[in-house]
């Protein structure tokens, strides 16, 4: 099993899935699919201070909504569980103590006040702030005795003081850090829980992760992690750090400039298919210039080699364009299902056949599912006419023709294209009208605008009854 590819998405549940998180999840998923590996979901929930009610459920639900299913994880199960770090705390403690035993970690008894004071002094003297290692010198036996006696403590990693550390990142190639920039990282906090760094390394090892694929913000943690692997006698996984996501002004993607939660985009009426396609291109490109991909195509096309180093701009206009494309081209059934809640929100309960018609009509006219009902308002709600519209409707010839149509529509229930064309021909002959004179008043009366769909389509979308009522209302208005 040693060469098996195993990758993981390891979110800390914060209450919502960030688009950057979705990108990390997607790239891990795609890489696993591409090489026939295993995609693991691990919940990194050891920070008790950041606990948010319902956050894990929300995360799992969002992953499901976008169609990224883990092969192993809290729901899928697997041989390497539990997949919640909060259920693995004993393990982390064991390895922290092993590190203390080996002299690679030490007990630290500094209080918060003492640490604050230290930081203040460092700032005042113009030094880089960071733990100065003052508890390193407590004799190990004395430190262990104090910890065992119940004195408040943390366990810190004893990172090298000087020299350089370098590693090869799949995306960033050779990366070098100075050890003197690396802090003596806390591994076990005073509440007994591990920090991200310890838990992450222990689990990546125990879960036999072959590649760590995650956001660039974690790059600076790699030296500590490599040191942990080395001290525990473990082989580190390969690393691939994904470029930052940026706002159009090249600042880091932030809540202040727009939405960052995946569910916000879903609620705004972007399709899961669009989001995956769009997000796949934030830091990766295909061999050619193809930009539109289904998930199945991405699974074949993806390669870590084509992940870029430079930051990727989150361009909302491109997202809208892409969503418009999917709305137009995806199977109608799928769009109807996705659009249903947006239509019922605006129009209340809606008949299935009517919904299909409205969705089919509005999908090429909107960029999001949410915009689609707006395109259909004219079929469902009262029409407001401008002065200009009224003038057209009130012409004598129009009036007669509209009354004639109201009568004719009342005579039979079904009006397909052929029937409507026949009626149009008859109308044209009877009233001597054609072109604008014929179509504009009819379309205005039944649809509210002189331009728009064919008349048979309008009758279908607005419904025959409503069309009759509308024709009668405007032909009586003189
Ligand atoms: N729990 C970390 C996060 O929330 C995981 C980082 C990593 O993948 O190592 O992003």
Coordinates of C-alpha atoms and ligand atoms in Angstrom, one line a residue:
X1 CA 0.0 0.0 0.0
X2 CA 3.0 2.3 0.3
X3 CA 2.6 3.9 -3.0
X4 CA -1.1 4.4 -2.8
X5 CA -2.3 8.0 -3.4
X6 CA -4.3 9.3 -0.5
X7 CA -5.3 12.9 -0.2
X8 CA -7.4 14.8 2.3
X9 CA -9.6 17.9 2.7
X10 CA -9.2 18.9 6.3
X11 CA -11.5 21.8 7.1
X12 CA -11.9 23.4 10.5
X13 CA -15.6 23.9 10.7
X14 CA -16.2 27.6 11.0
X15 CA -19.9 27.7 10.2
X16 CA -19.7 27.8 6.4
X17 CA -17.6 26.5 3.5
X18 CA -15.4 29.2 2.1
X19 CA -14.9 29.3 -1.7
X20 CA -11.2 28.8 -1.0
X21 CA -12.1 25.7 1.0
X22 CA -14.2 24.4 -1.9
X23 CA -11.2 24.9 -4.2
X24 CA -9.0 22.9 -1.9
X25 CA -11.6 20.2 -1.6
X26 CA -12.1 20.1 -5.4
X27 CA -8.4 19.9 -6.2
X28 CA -7.9 17.1 -3.7
X29 CA -11.0 15.3 -5.1
X30 CA -9.9 15.8 -8.7
X31 CA -6.3 14.6 -8.0
X32 CA -7.6 11.5 -6.3
X33 CA -10.0 10.7 -9.2
X34 CA -7.4 11.4 -11.8
X35 CA -4.8 9.0 -10.3
X36 CA -7.3 6.5 -8.9
X37 CA -6.5 7.5 -5.3
X38 CA -8.6 8.0 -2.2
X39 CA -10.2 11.3 -1.2
X40 CA -10.5 11.7 2.5
X41 CA -12.5 14.2 4.5
X42 CA -11.2 14.9 8.0
X43 CA -12.8 17.4 10.3
X44 CA -10.2 19.4 12.2
X45 CA -12.4 20.4 15.2
X46 CA -10.0 20.6 18.1
X47 CA -10.2 24.4 18.6
X48 CA -12.9 24.5 21.3
X49 CA -12.9 28.3 21.3
X50 CA -14.1 28.3 17.7
X51 CA -16.8 25.8 18.1
X52 CA -19.9 26.8 16.0
X53 CA -23.2 24.9 16.5
X54 CA -24.2 23.1 13.3
X55 CA -21.0 24.0 11.4
X56 CA -20.0 20.4 10.6
X57 CA -23.5 19.5 9.4
X58 CA -23.5 22.6 7.2
X59 CA -20.1 21.7 5.8
X60 CA -21.2 18.1 5.0
X61 CA -24.4 19.3 3.4
X62 CA -22.6 21.8 1.2
X63 CA -20.1 19.2 0.1
X64 CA -23.0 17.0 -0.8
X65 CA -24.9 19.8 -2.6
X66 CA -21.9 20.4 -4.9
X67 CA -21.4 16.7 -5.4
X68 CA -18.0 16.2 -3.8
X69 CA -18.3 12.9 -2.0
X70 CA -15.4 11.6 0.1
X71 CA -14.3 8.0 -0.1
X72 CA -13.4 8.1 3.6
X73 CA -14.7 10.4 6.2
X74 CA -17.3 11.1 8.9
X75 CA -20.1 9.8 6.7
X76 CA -18.3 7.4 4.4
X77 CA -16.4 5.7 7.2
X78 CA -13.1 4.0 6.5
X79 CA -10.2 2.1 8.2
X80 CA -8.4 5.2 9.4
X81 CA -11.1 6.8 11.6
X82 CA -12.4 8.4 13.6
X83 CA -12.4 11.2 11.1
X84 CA -13.2 13.9 13.7
X85 CA -10.0 15.2 15.4
X86 CA -12.0 15.9 18.5
X87 CA -12.4 12.1 18.9
X88 CA -8.6 11.5 18.6
X89 CA -7.2 13.7 21.3
X90 CA -5.6 10.9 23.3
X91 CA -3.4 10.1 20.2
X92 CA -2.0 13.6 19.9
X93 CA -1.2 13.7 23.6
X94 CA 0.7 10.5 23.2
X95 CA 2.9 11.8 20.4
X96 CA 3.5 15.1 22.2
X97 CA 4.8 13.3 25.2
X98 CA 7.0 11.2 23.0
X99 CA 8.5 14.4 21.6
X100 CA 9.1 15.7 25.2
X101 CA 10.7 12.4 26.0
X102 CA 13.0 12.8 23.0
X103 CA 13.9 16.4 23.9
X104 CA 12.2 17.7 20.7
X105 CA 9.4 19.4 22.8
X106 CA 9.2 20.9 26.3
X107 CA 6.7 22.0 28.9
X108 CA 6.1 25.7 29.0
X109 CA 4.6 27.3 32.1
X110 CA 4.4 30.9 30.9
X111 CA 1.2 32.7 31.8
X112 CA -0.8 34.7 29.3
X113 CA 0.3 37.9 31.1
X114 CA 3.9 36.9 31.0
X115 CA 3.7 36.2 27.2
X116 CA 1.9 39.6 26.6
X117 CA 4.7 41.4 28.5
X118 CA 7.3 39.6 26.6
X119 CA 5.7 40.5 23.3
X120 CA 5.4 44.2 24.4
X121 CA 9.1 44.3 25.2
X122 CA 10.0 42.7 22.0
X123 CA 8.0 45.3 20.1
X124 CA 9.5 48.1 22.1
X125 CA 13.0 47.0 21.3
X126 CA 12.1 46.5 17.6
X127 CA 12.5 42.7 17.6
X128 CA 10.3 40.3 15.7
X129 CA 7.7 39.0 18.2
X130 CA 7.6 35.4 19.1
X131 CA 8.2 33.1 22.0
X132 CA 11.7 33.5 23.2
X133 CA 12.1 30.0 24.5
X134 CA 12.5 30.9 28.2
X135 CA 11.1 27.6 29.4
X136 CA 13.5 25.6 27.3
X137 CA 16.0 25.7 30.1
X138 CA 13.9 24.2 32.9
X139 CA 15.5 20.8 33.6
X140 CA 13.2 18.1 32.1
X141 CA 12.6 16.2 35.3
X142 CA 11.6 19.4 37.1
X143 CA 9.3 20.4 34.3
X144 CA 7.6 17.0 34.1
X145 CA 7.1 17.0 37.9
X146 CA 5.5 20.5 37.8
X147 CA 3.2 19.4 34.9
X148 CA 2.3 16.2 36.6
X149 CA 1.5 18.2 39.8
X150 CA -1.2 20.0 37.8
X151 CA 0.5 23.3 37.1
X152 CA -0.9 25.1 34.1
X153 CA 1.2 24.4 31.0
X154 CA 1.5 24.0 27.3
X155 CA 3.8 21.8 25.3
X156 CA 6.0 23.5 22.8
X157 CA 8.1 22.3 19.9
X158 CA 11.8 22.9 20.2
X159 CA 12.5 24.1 16.7
X160 CA 16.1 24.7 15.6
X161 CA 17.5 28.2 16.4
X162 CA 19.5 28.8 13.3
X163 CA 20.2 27.6 9.8
X164 CA 17.8 27.1 6.9
X165 CA 15.2 24.6 6.1
X166 CA 14.1 23.9 2.5
X167 CA 11.7 21.6 0.8
X168 CA 10.2 21.0 -2.7
X169 CA 6.6 22.0 -3.1
X170 CA 4.8 20.5 -6.1
X171 CA 3.5 24.0 -7.0
X172 CA 6.1 26.4 -5.6
X173 CA 9.2 24.2 -6.3
X174 CA 12.1 24.9 -3.9
X175 CA 11.0 26.8 -0.8
X176 CA 13.4 27.9 1.8
X177 CA 12.8 29.3 5.3
X178 CA 15.2 30.5 8.0
X179 CA 14.8 28.6 11.3
X180 CA 15.2 31.8 13.3
X181 CA 11.9 33.0 11.8
X182 CA 10.1 29.9 13.1
X183 CA 8.6 30.1 16.6
X184 CA 8.6 27.3 19.2
X185 CA 5.1 26.3 18.2
X186 CA 2.6 25.3 20.9
X187 CA 1.6 21.6 20.3
X188 CA -0.7 21.0 23.2
X189 CA -2.6 23.9 24.7
X190 CA -3.4 24.5 28.3
X191 CA -6.8 22.9 27.9
X192 CA -5.1 19.7 26.9
X193 CA -6.2 20.0 23.2
X194 CA -3.7 19.8 20.4
X195 CA -3.0 22.7 18.1
X196 CA -3.7 22.4 14.4
X197 CA 0.0 21.7 13.7
X198 CA 0.4 18.6 15.9
X199 CA -3.0 17.1 15.1
X200 CA -2.6 17.7 11.4
X201 CA 0.8 16.1 11.2
X202 CA -0.1 13.1 13.4
X203 CA -3.3 12.5 11.3
X204 CA -1.6 12.9 8.0
X205 CA 0.9 10.3 9.0
X206 CA -1.6 7.9 10.6
X207 CA -4.0 8.2 7.7
X208 CA -1.2 7.6 5.3
X209 CA -1.7 10.8 3.4
X210 CA 0.6 10.8 0.3
X211 CA 0.0 14.4 -0.8
X212 CA -1.0 17.5 1.2
X213 CA -2.9 19.8 -1.2
X214 CA -4.0 23.0 0.5
X215 CA -4.0 26.8 0.4
X216 CA -0.9 28.9 0.3
X217 CA -1.6 30.4 3.7
X218 CA -0.3 27.2 5.2
X219 CA 3.1 27.3 3.4
X220 CA 4.8 28.9 6.4
X221 CA 3.7 26.1 8.6
X222 CA 5.7 23.5 6.6
X223 CA 9.0 23.9 8.5
X224 CA 7.3 23.1 11.8
X225 CA 5.6 20.2 10.2
X226 CA 8.7 18.8 8.6
X227 CA 10.5 19.1 11.9
X228 CA 7.7 17.1 13.6
X229 CA 7.9 14.4 10.9
X230 CA 11.6 14.2 11.4
X231 CA 11.5 14.0 15.2
X232 CA 8.8 11.4 15.1
X233 CA 10.8 9.4 12.6
X234 CA 8.1 9.6 9.9
X235 CA 8.3 10.3 6.2
X236 CA 6.5 13.5 5.2
X237 CA 3.9 13.6 2.5
X238 CA 4.5 15.6 -0.7
X239 CA 3.2 19.1 -0.5
X240 CA 1.3 21.2 -3.0
X241 CA 0.3 24.8 -1.9
X242 CA -2.5 26.4 -4.0
X243 CA -2.3 30.0 -5.0
X244 CA -4.2 32.7 -3.0
X245 CA -7.7 33.7 -4.2
X246 CA -7.8 37.4 -4.9
X247 CA -10.4 40.2 -5.3
X248 CA -10.2 42.0 -8.7
X249 CA -8.1 44.7 -7.1
X250 CA -5.6 41.9 -6.3
X251 CA -6.2 42.1 -2.5
X252 CA -6.8 38.8 -0.7
X253 CA -10.4 37.6 -1.3
X254 CA -12.4 38.8 1.6
X255 CA -15.9 39.1 2.9
X256 CA -15.7 42.8 2.7
X257 CA -15.6 42.8 -1.1
X258 CA -18.3 40.1 -1.7
X259 CA -19.5 36.7 -0.7
X260 CA -17.1 34.1 0.3
X261 CA -19.4 31.3 1.5
X262 CA -20.3 28.6 -1.1
X263 CA -23.9 28.6 0.2
X264 CA -24.2 32.3 -0.5
X265 CA -23.5 31.6 -4.2
X266 CA -25.9 28.7 -4.2
X267 CA -28.6 30.9 -2.6
X268 CA -27.9 33.6 -5.2
X269 CA -28.8 31.1 -7.9
X270 CA -25.5 29.8 -9.2
X271 CA -25.6 26.2 -10.1
X272 CA -23.3 23.7 -8.3
X273 CA -22.0 22.7 -11.8
X274 CA -21.0 26.3 -12.5
X275 CA -19.3 26.7 -9.1
X276 CA -17.2 23.6 -9.6
X277 CA -16.2 24.6 -13.1
X278 CA -15.5 28.2 -12.1
X279 CA -13.5 27.3 -9.0
X280 CA -11.5 24.6 -10.9
X281 CA -10.1 27.4 -13.0
X282 CA -9.0 29.5 -10.0
X283 CA -5.4 28.4 -10.0
X284 CA -5.4 25.7 -12.6
X285 CA -5.8 25.6 -16.4
X286 CA -6.3 22.9 -19.0
X287 CA -3.7 22.0 -21.6
X288 CA -5.6 23.9 -24.3
X289 CA -7.8 26.9 -23.8
X290 CA -11.0 25.0 -22.9
X291 CA -12.8 26.6 -20.0
X292 CA -16.1 24.8 -19.8
X293 CA -15.8 21.5 -18.1
X294 CA -18.2 19.0 -16.4
X295 CA -16.9 17.4 -13.3
X296 CA -16.3 14.2 -15.2
X297 CA -14.2 16.0 -17.7
X298 CA -12.2 17.7 -14.9
X299 CA -11.6 14.4 -13.3
X300 CA -9.8 13.3 -16.6
X301 CA -8.1 16.6 -17.3
X302 CA -6.8 17.7 -13.9
X303 CA -3.1 17.8 -13.1
X304 CA -1.2 19.2 -10.2
X305 CA 1.5 20.2 -12.7
X306 CA -0.8 22.8 -14.2
X307 CA -1.6 24.5 -10.9
X308 CA -0.2 28.1 -11.1
X309 CA 1.9 29.9 -8.6
X310 CA 0.4 33.4 -9.0
X311 CA -2.8 34.4 -7.2
X312 CA -6.1 33.7 -8.9
X313 CA -8.7 36.5 -9.3
X314 CA -12.3 35.7 -8.4
X315 CA -14.1 37.4 -11.2
X316 CA -17.8 37.5 -10.5
X317 CA -18.6 38.6 -14.1
X318 CA -17.0 35.5 -15.4
X319 CA -19.0 33.4 -12.9
X320 CA -22.2 35.0 -14.2
X321 CA -21.2 34.4 -17.8
X322 CA -20.5 30.8 -17.0
X323 CA -23.7 30.3 -15.1
X324 CA -25.6 31.8 -18.0
X325 CA -24.0 29.2 -20.2
X326 CA -25.0 26.3 -18.0
X327 CA -28.5 27.6 -17.6
X328 CA -28.9 27.7 -21.4
X329 CA -27.2 24.4 -22.2
X330 CA -27.9 21.9 -19.3
X331 CA -30.8 19.5 -19.5
X332 CA -34.1 21.2 -18.8
X333 CA -35.1 18.8 -16.1
X334 CA -32.0 19.6 -14.1
X335 CA -32.6 23.4 -14.4
X336 CA -36.3 22.9 -13.5
X337 CA -35.3 21.1 -10.3
X338 CA -32.7 23.7 -9.4
X339 CA -35.0 26.6 -10.2
X340 CA -38.1 25.4 -8.4
X341 CA -37.4 27.0 -5.0
X342 CA -36.6 30.4 -6.7
X343 CA -39.9 30.3 -8.5
X344 CA -42.0 29.3 -5.6
X345 CA -40.4 32.0 -3.5
X346 CA -41.7 34.6 -6.0
X347 CA -44.9 33.1 -7.2
X348 CA -45.9 30.6 -4.5
X349 CA -46.9 27.0 -5.4
X350 CA -46.7 26.5 -9.1
X351 CA -47.9 23.8 -11.5
X352 CA -45.2 21.5 -12.8
X353 CA -46.0 22.0 -16.5
X354 CA -46.2 25.7 -16.0
X355 CA -42.9 25.7 -14.2
X356 CA -41.3 23.9 -17.0
X357 CA -42.6 26.4 -19.5
X358 CA -41.5 29.4 -17.4
X359 CA -38.0 27.9 -16.8
X360 CA -37.5 27.1 -20.5
X361 CA -38.6 30.6 -21.4
X362 CA -36.4 32.4 -18.8
X363 CA -33.2 30.4 -18.8
X364 CA -31.6 31.9 -21.8
X365 CA -32.5 35.4 -20.5
X366 CA -31.0 35.2 -17.0
X367 CA -27.5 34.8 -15.5
X368 CA -28.7 33.1 -12.3
X369 CA -31.6 30.9 -11.2
X370 CA -32.7 33.8 -8.9
X371 CA -33.0 36.2 -11.9
X372 CA -35.3 33.8 -13.8
X373 CA -38.6 34.4 -12.1
X374 CA -38.1 38.1 -12.7
X375 CA -38.1 37.4 -16.4
X376 CA -41.5 35.7 -16.0
X377 CA -43.3 38.4 -14.0
X378 CA -45.1 39.7 -17.0
X379 CA -46.8 36.3 -17.4
X380 CA -48.0 36.2 -13.8
X381 CA -48.5 39.7 -12.6
X382 CA -50.5 42.7 -13.7
X383 CA -49.1 44.6 -16.6
X384 CA -48.4 48.3 -16.3
X385 CA -48.6 50.2 -19.6
X386 CA -46.8 53.4 -20.6
X387 CA -48.5 56.3 -22.3
X388 CA -47.0 55.1 -25.6
X389 CA -48.3 51.6 -25.1
X390 CA -51.8 52.9 -24.3
X391 CA -51.7 54.9 -27.5
X392 CA -51.0 51.8 -29.5
X393 CA -53.7 49.8 -27.7
X394 CA -56.3 52.5 -28.1
X395 CA -56.2 52.9 -31.8
X396 CA -59.5 52.0 -33.3
X397 CA -58.2 49.1 -35.4
X398 CA -56.4 47.7 -32.4
X399 CA -59.4 47.8 -30.3
X400 CA -61.5 45.8 -32.7
X401 CA -58.8 43.3 -33.2
X402 CA -58.2 42.8 -29.5
X403 CA -61.9 42.2 -28.9
X404 CA -61.9 39.8 -31.8
X405 CA -59.0 37.8 -30.2
X406 CA -60.7 37.7 -26.8
X407 CA -63.7 36.1 -28.4
X408 CA -61.7 33.7 -30.5
X409 CA -59.5 32.5 -27.6
X410 CA -62.6 31.8 -25.5
X411 CA -63.9 29.4 -28.1
X412 CA -61.3 26.6 -27.8
X413 CA -59.0 25.5 -25.1
X414 CA -55.8 24.5 -27.0
X415 CA -53.8 27.0 -28.9
X416 CA -50.8 25.5 -30.6
X417 CA -48.5 27.2 -33.1
X418 CA -50.7 26.1 -36.0
X419 CA -53.9 27.3 -34.5
X420 CA -52.5 30.7 -33.6
X421 CA -51.0 31.2 -37.0
X422 CA -54.3 30.4 -38.6
X423 CA -56.0 33.0 -36.3
X424 CA -53.3 35.5 -37.2
X425 CA -54.0 35.0 -40.9
X426 CA -57.7 35.4 -40.4
X427 CA -57.2 38.6 -38.4
X428 CA -54.9 40.0 -41.0
X429 CA -57.5 39.5 -43.7
X430 CA -60.4 40.6 -41.7
X431 CA -58.9 43.9 -40.4
X432 CA -56.4 44.5 -43.2
X433 CA -53.5 44.7 -40.7
X434 CA -50.1 43.3 -41.0
X435 CA -46.6 43.6 -39.5
X436 CA -46.4 46.0 -36.5
X437 CA -50.0 47.0 -36.8
X438 CA -51.0 43.4 -36.3
X439 CA -48.4 42.1 -33.8
X440 CA -47.7 45.1 -31.6
X441 CA -51.1 45.5 -30.1
X442 CA -51.6 41.8 -29.5
X443 CA -48.2 41.4 -27.9
X444 CA -48.7 44.5 -25.8
X445 CA -52.1 43.3 -24.6
X446 CA -51.1 39.8 -23.7
X447 CA -47.4 40.2 -22.8
X448 CA -46.9 43.9 -21.9
X449 CA -44.3 44.7 -24.5
X450 CA -44.3 45.1 -28.2
X451 CA -41.2 42.8 -28.5
X452 CA -41.0 39.4 -27.1
X453 CA -41.8 35.8 -27.8
X454 CA -44.2 34.4 -30.4
X455 CA -47.9 34.8 -29.6
X456 CA -48.4 31.1 -29.2
X457 CA -45.6 31.0 -26.7
X458 CA -47.2 33.9 -24.8
X459 CA -50.5 32.2 -24.7
X460 CA -48.9 29.1 -23.3
X461 CA -46.8 30.9 -20.7
X462 CA -49.4 33.4 -19.5
X463 CA -52.2 30.9 -19.9
X464 CA -55.2 31.2 -22.1
X465 CA -57.5 32.5 -19.4
X466 CA -55.2 35.3 -18.4
X467 CA -54.7 36.3 -22.0
X468 CA -58.4 36.5 -22.5
X469 CA -58.8 38.7 -19.4
X470 CA -55.9 40.9 -20.5
X471 CA -57.4 41.3 -24.1
X472 CA -60.8 42.2 -22.7
X473 CA -59.3 44.7 -20.1
X474 CA -57.4 46.7 -22.8
X475 CA -60.1 46.6 -25.4
X476 CA -62.6 48.0 -23.0
X477 CA -60.4 50.9 -22.0
X478 CA -61.3 53.3 -24.7
Ligands
LIG1 N1 -7.7 22.7 9.3 C1 -7.0 23.4 8.3 C2 -7.9 24.4 7.6 O1 -8.9 24.7 8.2 C3 -6.3 22.5 7.4 C4 -5.1 23.0 6.7 C5 -4.4 21.8 6.0 O2 -5.0 21.3 5.0 O3 -3.4 21.4 6.5 O4 -7.7 24.9 6.5

